Short mmCIF file of C-alpha atoms and ligand atoms in Angstrom, two decimals:
data_model
loop_
_atom_site.label_atom_id
_atom_site.label_comp_id
_atom_site.label_asym_id
_atom_site.label_seq_id
_atom_site.Cartn_x
_atom_site.Cartn_y
_atom_site.Cartn_z
CA MET A 194 80.06 16.42 85.98
CA LYS A 195 76.55 15.67 86.80
CA GLU A 196 74.54 15.34 84.06
CA HIS A 197 71.90 18.15 83.04
CA SER A 198 68.39 17.69 83.37
CA LEU A 199 66.14 16.84 80.16
CA ASP A 200 64.33 20.18 80.20
CA THR A 201 67.64 21.85 80.32
CA LEU A 202 69.38 19.55 77.49
CA CYS A 203 66.21 20.38 75.20
CA VAL A 204 67.48 24.58 75.09
CA GLN A 205 71.15 24.28 75.56
CA ALA A 206 72.24 20.31 73.72
CA GLY A 207 73.15 20.59 70.54
CA TRP A 208 75.17 24.29 69.61
CA LYS A 209 77.77 25.85 71.01
CA PRO A 210 78.95 28.70 69.68
CA ALA A 211 81.80 29.68 69.46
CA THR A 212 82.56 33.62 69.95
CA GLY A 213 81.15 35.33 67.05
CA GLU A 214 78.85 32.96 66.19
CA SER A 215 75.36 32.94 65.84
CA ARG A 216 73.47 32.03 68.89
CA ILE A 217 71.47 29.45 67.07
CA PRO A 218 72.63 27.07 64.19
CA GLY A 219 72.19 28.59 61.38
CA ILE A 220 70.46 27.23 58.58
CA CYS A 221 73.77 25.92 56.11
CA GLN A 222 71.64 25.44 52.52
CA SER A 223 74.99 24.39 50.81
CA THR A 224 75.72 20.98 49.29
CA THR A 225 79.74 21.09 49.52
CA PHE A 226 82.46 22.68 51.48
CA PHE A 227 86.06 24.26 50.63
CA TYR A 228 89.04 22.69 50.96
CA GLY A 229 92.46 24.92 50.25
CA ASP A 230 94.18 21.60 50.78
CA SER A 231 94.00 19.02 49.39
CA ARG A 232 94.91 16.77 52.28
CA ALA A 233 93.00 18.19 54.80
CA MET A 234 90.15 16.56 52.17
CA ALA A 235 90.67 13.24 51.58
CA ASP A 236 91.37 13.15 55.65
CA CYS A 237 87.75 14.08 56.65
CA PHE A 238 87.22 11.46 53.13
CA ASP A 239 88.97 8.92 55.89
CA LEU A 240 87.29 9.70 58.73
CA LYS A 241 90.89 10.87 60.24
CA SER A 242 89.41 14.64 60.89
CA ASP A 243 86.38 15.49 61.60
CA GLY A 244 84.93 18.64 58.52
CA TYR A 245 82.28 18.77 56.27
CA PHE A 246 82.62 17.85 52.44
CA TYR A 247 79.32 17.17 50.64
CA SER A 248 75.62 17.33 52.75
CA ARG A 249 74.54 14.25 51.18
CA LEU A 250 77.04 12.81 54.16
CA ALA A 251 76.37 15.27 56.82
CA ASN A 252 75.96 19.18 57.49
CA PRO A 253 76.45 21.60 60.56
CA THR A 254 72.85 21.96 60.50
CA VAL A 255 72.07 18.21 61.31
CA THR A 256 74.76 17.98 63.44
CA ALA A 257 73.66 20.58 65.51
CA PHE A 258 69.90 18.60 65.45
CA GLU A 259 71.68 14.95 66.13
CA GLY A 260 73.63 16.36 68.58
CA LYS A 261 70.76 17.22 70.79
CA VAL A 262 68.51 14.12 70.01
CA ALA A 263 71.90 12.23 71.01
CA ALA A 264 72.13 14.56 73.89
CA LEU A 265 68.24 13.92 75.14
CA ASP A 266 68.67 9.90 74.40
CA GLY A 267 72.88 9.64 76.17
CA GLY A 268 73.45 8.21 73.25
CA ALA A 269 76.75 7.96 71.40
CA ALA A 270 76.19 9.62 68.25
CA ALA A 271 72.57 10.37 66.47
CA ILE A 272 72.11 10.26 62.11
CA GLY A 273 69.52 12.52 61.00
CA CYS A 274 67.35 11.07 57.87
CA ALA A 275 65.15 12.67 55.69
CA SER A 276 61.57 10.53 57.82
CA GLY A 277 60.96 8.48 59.82
CA MET A 278 60.05 5.57 57.84
CA SER A 279 63.77 7.04 55.80
CA ALA A 280 65.40 6.16 59.19
CA VAL A 281 63.81 2.95 60.23
CA THR A 282 64.99 1.59 56.60
CA LEU A 283 68.05 2.78 57.36
CA ALA A 284 68.66 1.21 60.86
CA ALA A 285 67.55 -2.11 59.28
CA LEU A 286 70.20 -2.09 56.30
CA THR A 287 72.62 -1.44 59.29
CA LEU A 288 72.74 -4.67 60.12
CA ALA A 289 69.94 -6.87 57.79
CA GLY A 290 70.73 -8.24 53.97
CA SER A 291 70.09 -11.14 52.21
CA GLY A 292 69.40 -14.21 53.81
CA ASP A 293 68.81 -12.50 56.99
CA ASN A 294 65.41 -12.33 58.99
CA ILE A 295 64.51 -9.43 61.89
CA LEU A 296 62.25 -9.59 64.64
CA CYS A 297 59.16 -6.60 64.71
CA SER A 298 56.57 -6.69 67.14
CA GLN A 299 53.24 -6.35 65.22
CA ALA A 300 51.97 -3.84 67.06
CA VAL A 301 54.00 -1.17 65.07
CA TYR A 302 53.04 2.15 62.86
CA GLY A 303 51.96 1.08 59.52
CA GLY A 304 54.60 2.21 57.45
CA THR A 305 56.67 0.28 58.83
CA PHE A 306 54.68 -2.85 59.04
CA ASN A 307 54.38 -2.40 55.37
CA LEU A 308 58.37 -1.75 55.21
CA PHE A 309 59.23 -4.79 56.94
CA GLY A 310 55.97 -7.33 56.17
CA THR A 311 56.00 -5.88 52.53
CA THR A 312 59.35 -4.33 50.81
CA LEU A 313 62.17 -5.56 52.67
CA PRO A 314 61.37 -9.15 52.04
CA LYS A 315 62.05 -8.29 48.61
CA LEU A 316 65.49 -7.69 48.92
CA GLY A 317 65.58 -10.67 50.62
CA ILE A 318 65.31 -9.66 54.64
CA GLU A 319 62.17 -11.99 56.16
CA CYS A 320 60.02 -10.30 59.01
CA ARG A 321 58.96 -12.55 61.71
CA PHE A 322 56.26 -10.57 63.58
CA PHE A 323 55.65 -11.13 66.92
CA ASP A 324 52.76 -10.67 69.09
CA PRO A 325 54.37 -8.06 72.14
CA ASP A 326 51.87 -9.64 74.85
CA ASP A 327 53.57 -12.59 74.86
CA GLY A 328 55.47 -14.48 76.16
CA ALA A 329 59.42 -14.68 76.13
CA GLU A 330 59.38 -18.59 75.39
CA ASN A 331 57.14 -17.79 72.34
CA ILE A 332 58.81 -14.80 71.15
CA GLU A 333 62.64 -16.11 71.77
CA LYS A 334 61.10 -19.65 69.56
CA LEU A 335 61.33 -16.94 66.21
CA ILE A 336 65.21 -16.53 67.07
CA ASP A 337 67.73 -18.12 64.74
CA GLY A 338 71.42 -17.62 63.74
CA LYS A 339 70.02 -15.50 61.06
CA THR A 340 68.34 -12.83 63.23
CA LYS A 341 69.95 -9.13 63.06
CA PHE A 342 67.37 -7.29 65.28
CA ILE A 343 64.57 -7.17 67.65
CA ILE A 344 62.73 -3.84 67.26
CA ALA A 345 59.09 -2.98 69.13
CA GLU A 346 57.33 0.47 69.27
CA THR A 347 57.79 2.35 73.73
CA ILE A 348 53.82 3.30 72.92
CA ALA A 349 52.87 1.68 69.67
CA ASN A 350 51.23 3.48 67.22
CA PRO A 351 47.65 3.21 66.73
CA SER A 352 47.40 0.64 69.70
CA ILE A 353 48.10 2.64 72.25
CA ILE A 354 50.51 -0.67 73.86
CA VAL A 355 53.10 -0.09 76.09
CA LEU A 356 55.99 -2.11 75.73
CA ASP A 357 57.39 -4.66 78.65
CA PHE A 358 60.61 -3.97 77.93
CA ALA A 359 62.76 -5.53 80.43
CA LYS A 360 60.65 -8.67 78.84
CA ILE A 361 62.11 -8.02 75.55
CA SER A 362 65.42 -6.32 76.32
CA GLY A 363 65.87 -9.52 78.09
CA ILE A 364 65.69 -11.77 75.09
CA ALA A 365 67.96 -9.77 73.31
CA LYS A 366 70.45 -9.67 75.10
CA LYS A 367 69.69 -13.32 76.43
CA HIS A 368 71.12 -14.04 72.27
CA GLY A 369 73.05 -11.42 71.43
CA LEU A 370 70.95 -9.20 69.62
CA VAL A 371 70.47 -5.73 68.73
CA LEU A 372 67.35 -3.75 70.70
CA MET A 373 65.93 -1.24 68.10
CA VAL A 374 62.89 0.78 69.21
CA ASP A 375 60.92 3.44 67.74
CA ASN A 376 60.19 5.90 70.73
CA THR A 377 58.63 8.43 68.35
CA LEU A 378 55.55 8.19 70.91
CA ALA A 379 57.09 8.15 74.15
CA THR A 380 60.32 10.83 73.58
CA PRO A 381 63.46 11.38 75.76
CA ILE A 382 60.92 13.37 78.01
CA LEU A 383 58.69 10.73 78.79
CA CYS A 384 61.39 7.06 78.18
CA ARG A 385 64.54 7.03 77.82
CA PRO A 386 65.20 3.85 75.73
CA LYS A 387 68.68 2.82 76.71
CA GLU A 388 68.28 2.29 80.74
CA PHE A 389 66.29 0.06 79.78
CA GLY A 390 68.07 -1.72 77.41
CA ALA A 391 67.44 0.14 74.06
CA ASP A 392 70.62 -0.18 71.96
CA ILE A 393 69.50 1.71 68.95
CA ILE A 394 66.85 4.48 69.34
CA ILE A 395 64.97 6.09 66.07
CA TYR A 396 62.16 8.98 65.45
CA SER A 397 59.99 10.59 63.41
CA THR A 398 60.90 13.30 64.59
CA SER A 399 58.04 14.65 61.98
CA LYS A 400 55.83 14.20 65.89
CA TYR A 401 56.54 15.58 69.16
CA MET A 402 60.93 16.02 68.34
CA GLU A 403 59.63 18.77 65.77
CA GLY A 404 56.30 19.53 67.11
CA HIS A 405 55.10 21.86 64.73
CA ALA A 406 53.91 19.85 61.70
CA ALA A 407 56.58 21.86 59.86
CA ALA A 408 59.23 19.49 58.52
CA LEU A 409 59.43 16.02 58.23
CA GLY A 410 62.07 13.86 59.41
CA GLY A 411 63.58 11.21 61.23
CA MET A 412 66.86 10.01 63.65
CA ILE A 413 68.38 6.76 64.73
CA VAL A 414 70.45 6.84 67.54
CA ASP A 415 72.87 5.01 67.96
CA ALA A 416 73.30 4.32 72.15
CA GLY A 417 77.08 2.84 72.17
CA THR A 418 75.62 -0.08 74.42
CA PHE A 419 76.40 -3.40 71.81
CA ASN A 420 79.29 -4.87 71.41
CA PHE A 421 79.69 -6.20 67.47
CA LYS A 422 83.43 -6.74 68.66
CA GLY A 423 83.85 -10.46 67.51
CA ASN A 424 79.98 -11.29 67.40
CA PRO A 425 79.36 -14.34 65.06
CA ARG A 426 75.71 -12.81 64.32
CA TYR A 427 77.44 -10.24 63.22
CA PRO A 428 80.31 -10.88 60.56
CA ALA A 429 80.01 -7.26 58.25
CA PHE A 430 80.67 -5.76 61.41
CA ASN A 431 83.88 -7.83 61.98
CA VAL A 432 85.16 -7.23 58.17
CA PRO A 433 87.10 -4.78 55.96
CA ASP A 434 84.77 -2.42 54.52
CA GLU A 435 86.37 -2.36 51.52
CA SER A 436 83.74 0.39 49.92
CA TYR A 437 85.05 2.06 52.91
CA HIS A 438 88.78 2.37 53.12
CA GLY A 439 89.02 -1.13 54.67
CA LEU A 440 87.24 0.58 57.58
CA VAL A 441 86.13 -2.45 60.60
CA TYR A 442 82.91 -0.87 62.46
CA ALA A 443 83.93 -3.19 65.16
CA ASP A 444 86.74 -1.39 66.36
CA LEU A 445 85.97 1.59 66.58
CA ALA A 446 84.20 3.72 68.88
CA VAL A 447 80.20 4.46 67.48
CA SER A 448 79.90 0.86 65.06
CA PHE A 449 76.61 1.00 63.95
CA GLY A 450 76.56 5.01 63.77
CA THR A 451 79.68 4.89 61.89
CA LYS A 452 78.22 2.30 59.57
CA CYS A 453 75.02 3.89 59.02
CA ARG A 454 76.08 7.19 58.01
CA ALA A 455 78.94 5.95 56.16
CA GLN A 456 77.29 3.28 54.01
CA LEU A 457 73.73 3.65 53.87
CA ILE A 458 73.81 7.15 53.99
CA ARG A 459 75.81 7.74 51.37
CA ASP A 460 74.86 5.06 49.06
CA THR A 461 71.01 6.25 50.11
CA GLY A 462 71.29 9.82 50.38
CA ALA A 463 68.74 9.94 52.27
CA ILE A 464 69.70 12.37 55.27
CA MET A 465 67.53 15.43 57.09
CA ALA A 466 67.96 18.00 54.98
CA PRO A 467 69.19 21.57 56.44
CA MET A 468 66.11 23.41 56.37
CA ASN A 469 64.10 20.39 58.02
CA ALA A 470 67.11 19.78 60.79
CA TYR A 471 66.77 23.59 62.01
CA ILE A 472 63.18 23.47 62.18
CA SER A 473 63.33 20.14 63.98
CA PHE A 474 65.72 21.66 66.55
CA LEU A 475 63.90 25.22 67.42
CA GLY A 476 60.53 22.67 67.45
CA CYS A 477 63.38 20.05 70.11
CA ASP A 478 63.72 23.28 72.22
CA THR A 479 60.13 23.34 73.82
CA LEU A 480 59.68 19.24 73.33
CA ALA A 481 59.80 19.02 77.81
CA LEU A 482 57.14 21.84 77.89
CA ARG A 483 55.23 20.26 75.39
CA MET A 484 54.88 17.04 76.63
CA GLU A 485 54.46 18.19 80.22
CA ARG A 486 50.78 19.41 78.31
CA HIS A 487 49.87 17.14 75.88
CA CYS A 488 50.20 14.73 78.93
CA LYS A 489 48.29 16.14 81.12
CA ASN A 490 45.62 17.11 79.18
CA ALA A 491 46.25 13.68 77.73
CA ALA A 492 44.56 12.41 81.24
CA LYS A 493 42.11 14.42 81.86
CA ILE A 494 40.54 14.05 78.39
CA ALA A 495 40.81 10.37 79.07
CA ALA A 496 38.86 10.58 82.19
CA PHE A 497 36.67 12.61 80.88
CA LEU A 498 35.63 10.39 77.96
CA GLU A 499 35.92 7.10 80.37
CA ASN A 500 33.11 8.13 82.02
CA HIS A 501 30.93 9.40 78.87
CA PRO A 502 27.72 7.42 78.71
CA LYS A 503 28.24 8.09 74.44
CA VAL A 504 31.56 6.40 74.85
CA ALA A 505 31.93 2.69 74.62
CA TRP A 506 35.66 2.79 75.71
CA VAL A 507 38.71 4.34 76.48
CA LYS A 508 42.32 2.71 75.65
CA TYR A 509 45.09 5.13 77.30
CA PRO A 510 47.66 4.07 79.88
CA SER A 511 47.14 6.94 82.53
CA LEU A 512 43.85 4.41 82.93
CA LYS A 513 43.99 2.39 85.90
CA SER A 514 40.84 0.66 83.83
CA ASN A 515 44.04 0.36 80.63
CA LYS A 516 45.81 -3.35 80.41
CA TYR A 517 49.26 -1.73 80.10
CA HIS A 518 48.59 1.06 83.12
CA GLU A 519 51.13 -1.37 85.69
CA THR A 520 53.47 -0.98 82.94
CA ALA A 521 52.84 2.05 81.74
CA MET A 522 53.79 3.27 85.35
CA LYS A 523 57.49 1.64 85.61
CA TYR A 524 58.76 2.80 82.07
CA LEU A 525 56.94 5.92 81.50
CA PRO A 526 56.01 7.79 84.87
CA ALA A 527 56.05 11.28 83.72
CA GLY A 528 53.30 11.05 81.75
CA GLN A 529 51.85 8.66 78.90
CA GLY A 530 52.04 11.26 75.60
CA GLY A 531 49.20 12.63 74.06
CA MET A 532 48.04 9.79 71.95
CA MET A 533 44.30 7.75 73.01
CA SER A 534 41.96 5.78 71.02
CA PHE A 535 38.50 5.34 72.00
CA GLY A 536 34.90 3.78 70.72
CA ILE A 537 31.90 6.17 70.12
CA ASP A 538 28.59 4.29 71.62
CA GLY A 539 26.96 3.46 68.21
CA ASP A 540 27.56 2.12 64.40
CA ILE A 541 29.47 4.38 61.36
CA GLU A 542 27.00 6.62 61.16
CA LYS A 543 27.47 8.05 64.51
CA CYS A 544 31.09 8.46 64.07
CA ARG A 545 30.78 10.39 61.01
CA ALA A 546 28.39 12.68 62.87
CA PHE A 547 30.68 12.85 65.85
CA MET A 548 33.73 13.69 64.11
CA GLU A 549 31.85 16.50 61.87
CA SER A 550 30.98 18.37 64.49
CA LEU A 551 34.17 19.27 66.29
CA LYS A 552 34.44 22.62 65.58
CA LEU A 553 38.55 22.86 67.29
CA ILE A 554 39.62 19.06 67.29
CA THR A 555 40.15 19.01 63.49
CA GLN A 556 40.31 15.97 60.94
CA GLU A 557 43.97 14.87 60.10
CA THR A 558 45.74 12.01 59.15
CA HIS A 559 48.84 13.78 61.22
CA VAL A 560 49.68 13.28 64.91
CA ALA A 561 51.59 14.50 67.59
CA ASP A 562 51.78 18.41 67.33
CA VAL A 563 50.14 21.16 69.22
CA ARG A 564 47.01 21.08 67.58
CA SER A 565 44.40 18.11 68.33
CA CYS A 566 43.44 16.05 65.93
CA VAL A 567 41.13 12.97 65.69
CA LEU A 568 40.99 10.65 62.65
CA HIS A 569 38.27 7.75 61.74
CA PRO A 570 40.13 5.39 60.55
CA ALA A 571 37.05 2.89 59.25
CA SER A 572 35.76 5.81 57.44
CA THR A 573 39.08 7.75 56.06
CA THR A 574 42.65 5.29 56.42
CA HIS A 575 40.72 1.95 56.23
CA ARG A 576 37.73 2.37 54.50
CA GLN A 577 37.80 -0.28 52.16
CA LEU A 578 37.76 -3.33 54.72
CA SER A 579 34.61 -4.54 55.74
CA GLU A 580 33.39 -4.31 59.41
CA HIS A 581 34.63 -8.23 60.22
CA GLU A 582 37.90 -6.84 58.46
CA LEU A 583 38.30 -3.82 61.25
CA GLU A 584 37.68 -5.99 63.57
CA MET A 585 41.19 -8.49 62.53
CA ALA A 586 42.37 -5.26 61.78
CA GLY A 587 42.64 -4.27 65.77
CA VAL A 588 40.44 -0.81 63.99
CA PRO A 589 36.90 -1.43 65.39
CA ALA A 590 34.30 0.72 63.03
CA ASN A 591 33.56 2.81 65.92
CA LEU A 592 37.76 3.81 67.02
CA VAL A 593 38.26 7.40 67.19
CA ARG A 594 42.17 8.23 66.88
CA LEU A 595 42.89 11.84 69.36
CA SER A 596 45.81 12.81 69.24
CA VAL A 597 45.76 15.63 72.10
CA GLY A 598 47.05 19.12 71.49
CA ILE A 599 49.17 21.34 74.35
CA GLU A 600 45.31 23.63 73.78
CA ASP A 601 43.27 24.81 76.84
CA ALA A 602 42.23 20.70 77.80
CA ASP A 603 38.62 22.50 79.26
CA ASP A 604 37.77 23.70 75.59
CA LEU A 605 39.05 20.69 74.06
CA ILE A 606 36.92 18.57 76.90
CA ALA A 607 33.76 21.19 75.39
CA ASP A 608 34.71 20.22 72.21
CA LEU A 609 34.48 16.91 72.58
CA ASP A 610 31.17 17.45 74.76
CA ASN A 611 29.69 19.45 71.89
CA ALA A 612 30.12 16.26 69.53
CA LEU A 613 29.16 13.78 71.48
CA LYS A 614 25.85 15.30 72.44
CA ASN A 615 25.21 16.17 68.63
CA ILE A 616 25.29 12.16 67.75
C1 LIG B 68 56.20 5.32 65.41
C2 LIG B 68 55.88 5.60 63.87
N1 LIG B 68 57.48 4.98 63.18
C3 LIG B 68 57.31 6.07 62.67
C4 LIG B 68 56.86 6.54 61.66
C5 LIG B 68 57.52 7.37 60.03
O1 LIG B 68 57.60 8.31 60.28
P1 LIG B 68 57.59 9.95 58.90
O2 LIG B 68 56.39 9.94 58.82
O3 LIG B 68 58.29 10.55 59.61
O4 LIG B 68 58.18 8.95 57.76
C6 LIG B 68 55.41 7.25 62.13
C7 LIG B 68 54.61 8.03 61.60
O5 LIG B 68 53.12 8.71 61.95
C8 LIG B 68 55.36 6.76 63.46
O6 LIG B 68 54.30 6.62 63.94
#
């Protein structure tokens, strides 16, 4: 049967009620599950039969949301995590351990940069950062026999760099390496990374997936594309896991996903909460509709800002002037998301005056939900840095980050125009 369209999957995937069951998944707010027969429970533990035994490993409400996201990405399995950061952490630890190294794009979300640059090195995992705009030959020089994966973001937060999938997946394939892609700001509606060579796809579902800034969550999708069997780079997939009944993950249909759940979710307990899975499942019903509006609004606003005399520059890939326009047309043809950055023509005081004059668009550190919001890094998240340091960090003092919501575009433009007039 032909695969349903993404619009249909958003609404229908993940939950098919049996006769008399609730039409939408219930919130299964229970840590544990009843078994009258100890053998039936043992079979669940041994993964011989499907079933729930403890919500630290799996929970029916979380399963429903996992099913929806796996369907949207065309993946073999998905694992719901407590947050986007826990998803990145668990995905990394499923593949890498002490003595290993990983390749991470330097244009990633700050939390991911800290995790790979500071925290994982303390566990003996070395991170080699690369410039995603660098040539393949230079990036490849960082790979050795201990490299376990490459990670990059489809649309990088906050630099809005669009990933050149052909280049990066070409490197991963050439070296028999897993390619992990954080698809948070694109979502499967704008880009399905599996189609461009990604093996593992990660989300902070706290963003567009849930969409309303109501629930934290993360998701790891195993595309089911990577063959670990006999690959000398991944011995941990090819020897029995004594901590899990001697399972050899490479022999399973879902190798990465099973190892991630059986070892990492089990041992860290960083699974998504049932309540958050429920909220996120409902939010995701409207993902396709919302993304269409986010993109339409953002493209209109980017064009307005680009022509405004008080705006020095705008970074948004729909603009022909944007460095990543061509790449975006290849991988994000339906729209380029709701995130952009622009520079006020003036100093930090002018930026402050602009921010304070906005009436509809609020100042927040969050991004990618239905309400438009802005952040001025130089006076908030990056305020400890000097002007020179700000430039070095790629966050000039006049940079404003704008997350475009789904309000009426003309109302948003009027708010921006008014605030710009006030400076
Ligand atoms: C691209 C990206 N990945 C991961 C994260 C982390 O997600 P969370 O805040 O849900 O832990 C974020 C958060 O902003 C993000 O933008």
